[in-house]
Coordinates of C-alpha atoms in Angstrom, one line a residue:
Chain A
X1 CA -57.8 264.4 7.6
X2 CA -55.2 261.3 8.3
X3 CA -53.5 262.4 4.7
X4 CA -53.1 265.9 5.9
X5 CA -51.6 264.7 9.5
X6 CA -49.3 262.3 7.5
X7 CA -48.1 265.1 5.1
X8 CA -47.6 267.3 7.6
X9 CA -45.1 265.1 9.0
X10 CA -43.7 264.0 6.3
X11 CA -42.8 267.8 5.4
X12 CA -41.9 268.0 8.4
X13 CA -38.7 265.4 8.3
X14 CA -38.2 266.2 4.7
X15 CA -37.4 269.7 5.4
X16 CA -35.9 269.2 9.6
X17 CA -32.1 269.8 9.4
X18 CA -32.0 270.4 12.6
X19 CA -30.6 267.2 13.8
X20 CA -28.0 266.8 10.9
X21 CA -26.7 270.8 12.0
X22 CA -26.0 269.4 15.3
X23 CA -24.1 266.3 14.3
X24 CA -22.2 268.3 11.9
X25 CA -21.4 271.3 14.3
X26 CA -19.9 268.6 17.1
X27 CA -17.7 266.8 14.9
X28 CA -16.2 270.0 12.6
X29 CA -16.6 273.1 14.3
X30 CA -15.1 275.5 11.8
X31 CA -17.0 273.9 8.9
X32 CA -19.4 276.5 7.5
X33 CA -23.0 276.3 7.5
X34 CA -24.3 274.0 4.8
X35 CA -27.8 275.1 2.8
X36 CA -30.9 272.5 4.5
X37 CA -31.6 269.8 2.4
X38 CA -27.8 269.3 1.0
X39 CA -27.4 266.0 3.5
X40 CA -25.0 264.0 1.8
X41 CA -21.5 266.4 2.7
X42 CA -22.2 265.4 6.2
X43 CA -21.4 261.8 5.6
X44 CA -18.6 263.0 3.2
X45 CA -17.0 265.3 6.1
X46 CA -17.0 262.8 9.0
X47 CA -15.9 260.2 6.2
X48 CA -12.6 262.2 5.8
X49 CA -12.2 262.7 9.4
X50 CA -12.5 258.6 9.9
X51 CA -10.0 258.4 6.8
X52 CA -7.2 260.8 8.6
X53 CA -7.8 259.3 12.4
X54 CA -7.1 255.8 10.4
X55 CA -3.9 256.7 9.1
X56 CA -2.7 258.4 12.2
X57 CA -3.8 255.3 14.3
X58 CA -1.0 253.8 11.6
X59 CA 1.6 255.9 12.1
X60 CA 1.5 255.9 16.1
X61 CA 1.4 252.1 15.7
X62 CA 4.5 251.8 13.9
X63 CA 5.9 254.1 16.0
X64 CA 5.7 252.1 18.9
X65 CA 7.0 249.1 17.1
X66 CA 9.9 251.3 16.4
X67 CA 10.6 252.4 19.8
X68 CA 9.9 248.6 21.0
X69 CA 13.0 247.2 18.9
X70 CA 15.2 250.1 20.2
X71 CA 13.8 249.3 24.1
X72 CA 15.1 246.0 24.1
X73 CA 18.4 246.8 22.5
X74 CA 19.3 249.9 24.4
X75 CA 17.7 248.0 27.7
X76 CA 20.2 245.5 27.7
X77 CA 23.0 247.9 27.3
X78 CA 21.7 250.4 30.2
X79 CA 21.6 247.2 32.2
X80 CA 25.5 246.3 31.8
X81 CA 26.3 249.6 32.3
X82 CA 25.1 249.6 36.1
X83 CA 27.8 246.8 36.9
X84 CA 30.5 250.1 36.6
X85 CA 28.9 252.7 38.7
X86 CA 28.0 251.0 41.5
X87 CA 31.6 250.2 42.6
X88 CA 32.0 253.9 42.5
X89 CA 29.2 254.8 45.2
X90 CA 30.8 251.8 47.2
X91 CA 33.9 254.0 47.3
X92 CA 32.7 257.5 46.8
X93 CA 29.4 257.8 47.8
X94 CA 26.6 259.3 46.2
X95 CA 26.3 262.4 48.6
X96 CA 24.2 265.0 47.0
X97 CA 24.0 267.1 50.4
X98 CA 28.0 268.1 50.5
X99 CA 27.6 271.3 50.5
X100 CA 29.8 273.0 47.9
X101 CA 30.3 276.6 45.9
X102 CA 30.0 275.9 42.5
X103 CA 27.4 273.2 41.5
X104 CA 27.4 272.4 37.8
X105 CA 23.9 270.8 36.9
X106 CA 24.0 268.9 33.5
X107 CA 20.9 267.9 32.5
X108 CA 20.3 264.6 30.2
X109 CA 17.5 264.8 27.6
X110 CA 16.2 263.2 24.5
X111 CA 16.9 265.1 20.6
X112 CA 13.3 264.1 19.3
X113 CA 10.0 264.6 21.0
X114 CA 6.9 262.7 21.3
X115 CA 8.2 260.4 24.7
X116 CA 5.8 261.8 27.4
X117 CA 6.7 263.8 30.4
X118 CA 10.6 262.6 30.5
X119 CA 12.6 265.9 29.1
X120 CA 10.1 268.3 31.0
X121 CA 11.1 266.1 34.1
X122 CA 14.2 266.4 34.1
X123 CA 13.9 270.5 33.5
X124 CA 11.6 270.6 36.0
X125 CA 14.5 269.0 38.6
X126 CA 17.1 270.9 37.1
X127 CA 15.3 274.3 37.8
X128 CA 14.7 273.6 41.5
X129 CA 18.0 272.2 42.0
X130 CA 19.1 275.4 40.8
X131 CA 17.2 277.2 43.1
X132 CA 17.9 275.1 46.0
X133 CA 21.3 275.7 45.7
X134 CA 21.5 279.3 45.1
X135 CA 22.5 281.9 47.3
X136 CA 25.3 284.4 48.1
X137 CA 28.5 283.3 46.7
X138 CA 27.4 280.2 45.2
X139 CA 27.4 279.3 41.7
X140 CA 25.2 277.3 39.7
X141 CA 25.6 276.7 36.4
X142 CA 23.9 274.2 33.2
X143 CA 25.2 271.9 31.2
X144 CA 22.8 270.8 28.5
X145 CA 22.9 267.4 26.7
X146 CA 20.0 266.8 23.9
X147 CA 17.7 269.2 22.1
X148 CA 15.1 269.1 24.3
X149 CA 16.4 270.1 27.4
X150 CA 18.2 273.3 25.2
X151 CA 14.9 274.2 23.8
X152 CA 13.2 274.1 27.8
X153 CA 16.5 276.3 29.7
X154 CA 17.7 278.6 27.2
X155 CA 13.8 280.5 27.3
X156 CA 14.5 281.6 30.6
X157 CA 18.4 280.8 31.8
X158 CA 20.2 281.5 29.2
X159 CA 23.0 283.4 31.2
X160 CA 23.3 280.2 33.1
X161 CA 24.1 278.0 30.5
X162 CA 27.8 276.6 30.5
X163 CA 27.9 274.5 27.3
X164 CA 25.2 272.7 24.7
X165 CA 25.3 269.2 23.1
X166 CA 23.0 267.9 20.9
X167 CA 22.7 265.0 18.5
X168 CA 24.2 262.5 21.4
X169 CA 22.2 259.7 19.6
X170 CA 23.0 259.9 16.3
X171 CA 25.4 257.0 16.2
X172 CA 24.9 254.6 18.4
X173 CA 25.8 255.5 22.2
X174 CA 29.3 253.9 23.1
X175 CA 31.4 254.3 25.5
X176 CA 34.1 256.1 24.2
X177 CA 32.4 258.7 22.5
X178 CA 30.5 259.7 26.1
X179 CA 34.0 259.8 27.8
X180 CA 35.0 261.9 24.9
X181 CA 31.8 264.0 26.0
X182 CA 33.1 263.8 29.6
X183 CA 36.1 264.8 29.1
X184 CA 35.2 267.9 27.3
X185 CA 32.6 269.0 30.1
X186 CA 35.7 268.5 32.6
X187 CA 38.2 270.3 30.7
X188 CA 35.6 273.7 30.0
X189 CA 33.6 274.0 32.9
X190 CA 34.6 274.6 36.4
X191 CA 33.2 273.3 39.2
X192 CA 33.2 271.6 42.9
X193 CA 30.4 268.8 42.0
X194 CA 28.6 268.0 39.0
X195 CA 25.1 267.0 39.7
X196 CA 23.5 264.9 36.7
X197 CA 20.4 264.5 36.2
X198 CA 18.6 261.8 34.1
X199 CA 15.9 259.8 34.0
X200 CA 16.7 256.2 35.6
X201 CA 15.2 253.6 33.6
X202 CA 12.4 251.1 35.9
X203 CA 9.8 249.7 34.1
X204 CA 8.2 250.5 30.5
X205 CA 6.1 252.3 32.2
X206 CA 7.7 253.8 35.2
X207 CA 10.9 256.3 35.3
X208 CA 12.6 258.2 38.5
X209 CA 14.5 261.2 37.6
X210 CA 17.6 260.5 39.6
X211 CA 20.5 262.9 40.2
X212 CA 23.9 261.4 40.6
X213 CA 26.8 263.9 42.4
X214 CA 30.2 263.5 41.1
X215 CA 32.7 265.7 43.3
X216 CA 35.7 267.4 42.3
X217 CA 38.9 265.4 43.2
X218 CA 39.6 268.5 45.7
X219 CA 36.3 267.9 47.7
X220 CA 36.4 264.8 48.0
X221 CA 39.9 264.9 49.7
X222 CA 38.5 267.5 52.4
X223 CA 35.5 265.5 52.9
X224 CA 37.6 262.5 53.1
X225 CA 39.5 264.3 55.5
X226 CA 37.4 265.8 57.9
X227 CA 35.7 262.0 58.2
X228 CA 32.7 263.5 56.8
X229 CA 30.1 261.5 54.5
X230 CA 33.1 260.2 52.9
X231 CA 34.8 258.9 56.0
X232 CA 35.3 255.2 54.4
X233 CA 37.8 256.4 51.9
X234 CA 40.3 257.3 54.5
X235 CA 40.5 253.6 55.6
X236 CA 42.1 252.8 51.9
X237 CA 45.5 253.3 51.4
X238 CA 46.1 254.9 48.2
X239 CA 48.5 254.0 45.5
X240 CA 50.0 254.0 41.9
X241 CA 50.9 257.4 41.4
X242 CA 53.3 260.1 43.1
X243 CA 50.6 261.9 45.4
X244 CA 47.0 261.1 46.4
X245 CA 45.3 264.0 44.8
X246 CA 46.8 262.8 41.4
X247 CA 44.8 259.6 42.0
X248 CA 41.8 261.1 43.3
X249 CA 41.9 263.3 40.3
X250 CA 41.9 260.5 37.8
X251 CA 39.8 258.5 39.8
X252 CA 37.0 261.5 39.6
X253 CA 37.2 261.8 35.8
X254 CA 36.8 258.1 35.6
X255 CA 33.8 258.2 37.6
X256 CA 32.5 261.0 35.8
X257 CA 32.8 259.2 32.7
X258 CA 31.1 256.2 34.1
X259 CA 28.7 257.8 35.7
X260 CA 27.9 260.1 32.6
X261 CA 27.7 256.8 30.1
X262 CA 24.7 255.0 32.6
X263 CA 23.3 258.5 32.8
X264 CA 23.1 258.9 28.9
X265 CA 22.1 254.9 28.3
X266 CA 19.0 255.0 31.5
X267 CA 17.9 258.2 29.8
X268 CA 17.8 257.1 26.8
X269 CA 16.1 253.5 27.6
X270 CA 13.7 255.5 29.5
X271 CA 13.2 257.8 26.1
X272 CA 12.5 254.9 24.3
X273 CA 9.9 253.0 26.9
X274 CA 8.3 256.9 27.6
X275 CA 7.5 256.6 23.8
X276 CA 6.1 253.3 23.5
X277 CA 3.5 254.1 26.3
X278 CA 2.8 257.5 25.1
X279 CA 2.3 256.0 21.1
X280 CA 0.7 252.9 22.7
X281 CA -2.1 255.1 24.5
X282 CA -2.4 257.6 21.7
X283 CA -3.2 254.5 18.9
X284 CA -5.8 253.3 21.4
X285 CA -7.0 256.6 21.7
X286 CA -7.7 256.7 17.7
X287 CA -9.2 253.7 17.7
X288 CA -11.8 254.5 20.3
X289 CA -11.9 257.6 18.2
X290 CA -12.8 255.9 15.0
X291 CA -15.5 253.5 17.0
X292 CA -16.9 256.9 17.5
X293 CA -16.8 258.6 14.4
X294 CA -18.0 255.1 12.6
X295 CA -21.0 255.3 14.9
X296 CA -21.9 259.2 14.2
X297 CA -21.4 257.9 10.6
X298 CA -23.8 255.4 10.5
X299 CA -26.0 257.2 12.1
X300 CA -26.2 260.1 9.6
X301 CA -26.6 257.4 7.1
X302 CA -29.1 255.5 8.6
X303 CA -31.4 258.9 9.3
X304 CA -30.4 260.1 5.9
X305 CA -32.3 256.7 3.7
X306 CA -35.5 257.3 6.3
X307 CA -35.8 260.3 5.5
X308 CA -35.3 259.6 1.9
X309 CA -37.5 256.9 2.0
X310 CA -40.5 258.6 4.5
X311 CA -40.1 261.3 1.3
X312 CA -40.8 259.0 -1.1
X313 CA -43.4 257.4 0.5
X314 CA -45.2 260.6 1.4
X315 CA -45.1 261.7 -1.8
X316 CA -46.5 258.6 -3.5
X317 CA -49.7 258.7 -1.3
X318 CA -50.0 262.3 -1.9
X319 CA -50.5 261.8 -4.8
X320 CA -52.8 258.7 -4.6
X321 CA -54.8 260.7 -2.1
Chain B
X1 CA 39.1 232.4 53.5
X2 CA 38.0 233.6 50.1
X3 CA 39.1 236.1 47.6
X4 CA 36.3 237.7 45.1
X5 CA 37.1 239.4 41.9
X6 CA 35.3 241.0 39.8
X7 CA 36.5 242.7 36.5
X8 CA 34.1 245.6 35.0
X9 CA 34.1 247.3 32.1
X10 CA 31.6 249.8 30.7
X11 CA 30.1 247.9 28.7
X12 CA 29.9 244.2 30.2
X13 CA 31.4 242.5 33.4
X14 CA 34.2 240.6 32.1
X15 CA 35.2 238.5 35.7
X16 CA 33.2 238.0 38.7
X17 CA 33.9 234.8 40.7
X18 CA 36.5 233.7 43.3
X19 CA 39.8 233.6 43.2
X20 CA 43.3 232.3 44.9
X21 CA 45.9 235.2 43.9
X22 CA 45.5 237.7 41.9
X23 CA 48.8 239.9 40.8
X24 CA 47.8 243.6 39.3
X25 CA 49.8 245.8 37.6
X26 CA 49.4 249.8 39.1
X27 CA 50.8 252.7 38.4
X28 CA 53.7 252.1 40.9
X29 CA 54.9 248.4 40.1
X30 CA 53.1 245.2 40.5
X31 CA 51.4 244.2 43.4
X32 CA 50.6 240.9 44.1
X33 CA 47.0 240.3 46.8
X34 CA 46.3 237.4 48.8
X35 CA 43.3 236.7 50.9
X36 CA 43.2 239.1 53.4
X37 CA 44.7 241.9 51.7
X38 CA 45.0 245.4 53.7
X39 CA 42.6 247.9 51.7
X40 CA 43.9 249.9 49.2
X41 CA 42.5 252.2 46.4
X42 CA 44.7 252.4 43.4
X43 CA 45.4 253.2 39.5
X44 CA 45.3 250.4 37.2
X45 CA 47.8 250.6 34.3
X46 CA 47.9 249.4 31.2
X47 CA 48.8 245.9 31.5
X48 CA 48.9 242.4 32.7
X49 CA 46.3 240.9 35.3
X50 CA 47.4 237.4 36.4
X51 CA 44.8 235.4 38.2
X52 CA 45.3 232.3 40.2
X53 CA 42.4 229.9 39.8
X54 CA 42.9 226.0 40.9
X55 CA 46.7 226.3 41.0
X56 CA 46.2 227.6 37.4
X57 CA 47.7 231.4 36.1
X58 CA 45.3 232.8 33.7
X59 CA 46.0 236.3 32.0
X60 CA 44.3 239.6 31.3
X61 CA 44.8 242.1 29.7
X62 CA 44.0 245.6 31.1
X63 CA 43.5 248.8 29.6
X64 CA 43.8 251.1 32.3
X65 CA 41.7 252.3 35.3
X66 CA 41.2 251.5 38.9
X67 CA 40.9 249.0 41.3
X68 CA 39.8 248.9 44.9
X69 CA 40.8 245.9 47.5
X70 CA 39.4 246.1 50.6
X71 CA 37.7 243.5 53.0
X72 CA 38.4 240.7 50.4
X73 CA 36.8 241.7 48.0
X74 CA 38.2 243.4 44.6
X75 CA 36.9 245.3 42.3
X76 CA 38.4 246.8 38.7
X77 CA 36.9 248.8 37.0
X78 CA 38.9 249.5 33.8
X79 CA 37.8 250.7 30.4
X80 CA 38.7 247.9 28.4
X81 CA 39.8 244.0 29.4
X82 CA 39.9 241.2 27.8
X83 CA 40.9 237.6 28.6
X84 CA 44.3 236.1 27.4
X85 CA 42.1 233.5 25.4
X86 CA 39.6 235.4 23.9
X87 CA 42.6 237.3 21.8
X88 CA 43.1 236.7 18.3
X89 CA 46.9 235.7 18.1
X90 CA 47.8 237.1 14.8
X91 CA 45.5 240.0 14.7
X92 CA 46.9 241.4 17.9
X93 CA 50.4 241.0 16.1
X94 CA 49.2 242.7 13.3
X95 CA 48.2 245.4 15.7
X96 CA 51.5 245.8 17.4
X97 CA 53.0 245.8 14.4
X98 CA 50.9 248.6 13.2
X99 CA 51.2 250.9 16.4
X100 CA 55.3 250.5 16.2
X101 CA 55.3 251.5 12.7
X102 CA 52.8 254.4 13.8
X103 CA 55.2 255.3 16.7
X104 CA 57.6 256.2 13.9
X105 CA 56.3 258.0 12.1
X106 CA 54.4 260.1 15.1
X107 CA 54.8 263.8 14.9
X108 CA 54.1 266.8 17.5
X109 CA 53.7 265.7 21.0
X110 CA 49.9 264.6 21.1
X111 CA 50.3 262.2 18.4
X112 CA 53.8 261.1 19.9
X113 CA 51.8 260.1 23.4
X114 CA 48.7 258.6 21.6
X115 CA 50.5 256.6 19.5
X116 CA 53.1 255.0 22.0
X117 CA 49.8 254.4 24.2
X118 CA 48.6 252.5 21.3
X119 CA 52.0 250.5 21.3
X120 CA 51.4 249.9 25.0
X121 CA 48.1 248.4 24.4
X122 CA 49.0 246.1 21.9
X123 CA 52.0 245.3 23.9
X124 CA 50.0 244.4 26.5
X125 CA 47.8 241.7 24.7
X126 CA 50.6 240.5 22.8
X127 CA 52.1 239.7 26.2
X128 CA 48.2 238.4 27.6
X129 CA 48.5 235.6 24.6
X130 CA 52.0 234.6 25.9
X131 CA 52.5 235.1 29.8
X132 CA 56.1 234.9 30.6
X133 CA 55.9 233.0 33.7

């Protein structure tokens, strides 16, 4: 009677795949159905799953080391660069509520992906800026620096689009080659005030999309003028060249510039720290991953001897009985 | 009363601390600016900035931008300076030599303009190494 109870249940793991099904279904979902009884592939499958989250774990890994080594570098230089604009505001101002005709929006992304939320951010700015501006008789327009960005606008405003530069970042970023860059957007695009936006740089982990307003020698004169937002100007006396609006003109292009190089430097320090998080947390990520999968492994192993062994067993005193 | 400068280029700040005198070369002519200067917003040219530090001229030599003085302070912004002692005496020779010979042999108007702004600039630090005072 006790022999028949104990082969009953011995069949009765021997030939239960139930459990193993499950395992197998939760980890590889498009696997087909294995035959009962063939328990070994199970092992075998979340084995290669284990082998390719270990290698990618690798490859994010390096990948933040990567972007650490260009943080630092490019950090440094995005720092200096602030010395230069800031002067400008003094004198300018920063006034992104002057209310003008043509706005010219150039947005600053990155040329390669994988650096969390940055490029959409800055889309995602660019878009309502360009809706917050439009209206009868005005003009908005894009300018598009880095890949990114070009990929995001050109699905939906293409007919906006002014002019496209990618592959910024292939050598490194000086300063000449962005006032190069500058003074190509000056000389083919018209406008009253060129809005950029970028992402400023504040912390590894922490980035403000900022938009910076550079206005058109002309406006600033009226604004200037009419002791608007740019009252303080009118107190300086202006000289070094034949007329005032040939110095204003030459001062706006050099701002421009300026502005334009800590644009292109903060957004790509910010690039580089948006990466580090975003390869930091997807390495942790595969390791808690792997804990998992070692886990589920073991497991299968584990169940896969006692049954082995409650077989073996069962089918000695089976036969002693 | 004191007199601040400060010297910025895009890529570092190349001057900030106090100063006695400071004479600038604009667009129009030297001007010279003592404390208490009215405020002005001008041009910078390519040339010479003398600065007057503990009854001592030092040079500089600018490459063009602007400059704003205004409530004692000063601030120019330029896109390239470098100090009279930081220069390399023979290669800036070497340079000016260069930019005359390229002056020669300049053709069409573009590369006529480029090139005698290239003579200007080496000029200019020639001069930065020896300051005709």
């Amino acid at each position: 009677m006790a022999m028949a109870a104990l082969r009953r249940d011995g069949r009765r793991f021997a030939t239960n795949p139930i459990p193993l099904n499950i395992l197998r279904s939760s980890l590889v979902p498009s696997e087909e159905p294995v035959s009962s009884g063939v328990r070994n592939i199970s092992t075998q499958v979340v084995r290669n799953r284990m082998k390719s989250v270990k290698n990618i774990q690798k490859i994010t890994k390096a990948m933040k080391m990567v972007a650490a080594s260009k943080l630092r570098a490019i950090q440094t230089r995005a720092e200096n660069s602030r010395g230069l604009w800031q002067p400008f505001t003094a004198l300018l101002g920063d006034t992104p509520s002057v209310d003008v005709k043509k706005n010219v929006i150039i947005t600053v992304s990155s040329d390669k992906g994988l650096c969390g939320g940055i490029n959409s951010t800055s889309v995602k700015i660019s878009r309502a800026l360009h809706k917050l501006n439009s209206g009868p008789e005005k003009e908005n327009k894009y300018v598009v620096l880095g890949e990114k960005a070009k990929a995001q606008l050109v699905r939906d405003s293409k007919k906006d689009i002014e002019l496209i530069m990618t592959e910024l970042q292939k050598n490194p970023l000086n300063y000449t080659q962005v006032s190069v860059l500058a003074d190509d957007i000056l000389k083919n695009v018209e406008f009253d005030a060129l809005r950029i936006i970028y992402n400023k740089f504040q912390s590894v982990v922490s980035f403000l999309p900022t938009m910076s307003t550079v206005l058109s020698p002309e406006v600033v004169e009226r604004e200037a003028e009419s002791g608007g937002k740019l009252g303080d100007l009118d107190s300086y006396e202006v000289e070094g060249a034949e007329t005032k609006a040939e110095v204003l003109q030459n001062l706006a292009e050099f701002q421009f510039s300026c502005v334009l190089f800590n644009a292109v430097l903060e957004n790509a320090t910010s690039e580089q720290g948006a990466r580090m998080s975003a390869m930091d947390s997807s390495s942790r990520n595969a390791g808690d991953m792997l804990d998992r999968l070692t886990l589920t492994y073991n497991r299968t192993r584990q169940a896969s001897i006692t049954t082995e062994l409650i077989e073996i067993i069962s089918g000695a005193s089976a036969l002693e009985g | 009363m004191t007199l601040n400068l400060s010297v910025l280029t895009p890529n570092r700040i190349v001057w900030d601390s106090e100063v006695e005198e400071i004479v600038l070369s604009t667009n129009s002519g030297q001007i010279g600016i003592l404390p208490n200067h009215a405020p002005i917003a001008t041009a910078v040219d390519i040339g010479i900035l003398r600065i007057r530090l503990n009854a001592q001229w030092l040079t500089m030599a600018l490459m063009g931008g602007f400059a704003r003085i205004g409530n004692n302070e000063i601030t120019v912004l330029v896109n390239d300076a470098e100090k009279g002692s930081d220069i390399d005496p023979q290669e800036a020779q070497q340079t000016l030599e260069i930019a005359e010979a390229n002056v020669k042999k300049a053709e069409g108007r573009r590369q006529k303009i480029e090139a005698n702004l290239a003579l200007r600039r080496a000029r200019t630090r020639v001069e930065a190494i020896n300051p005709i005072s």
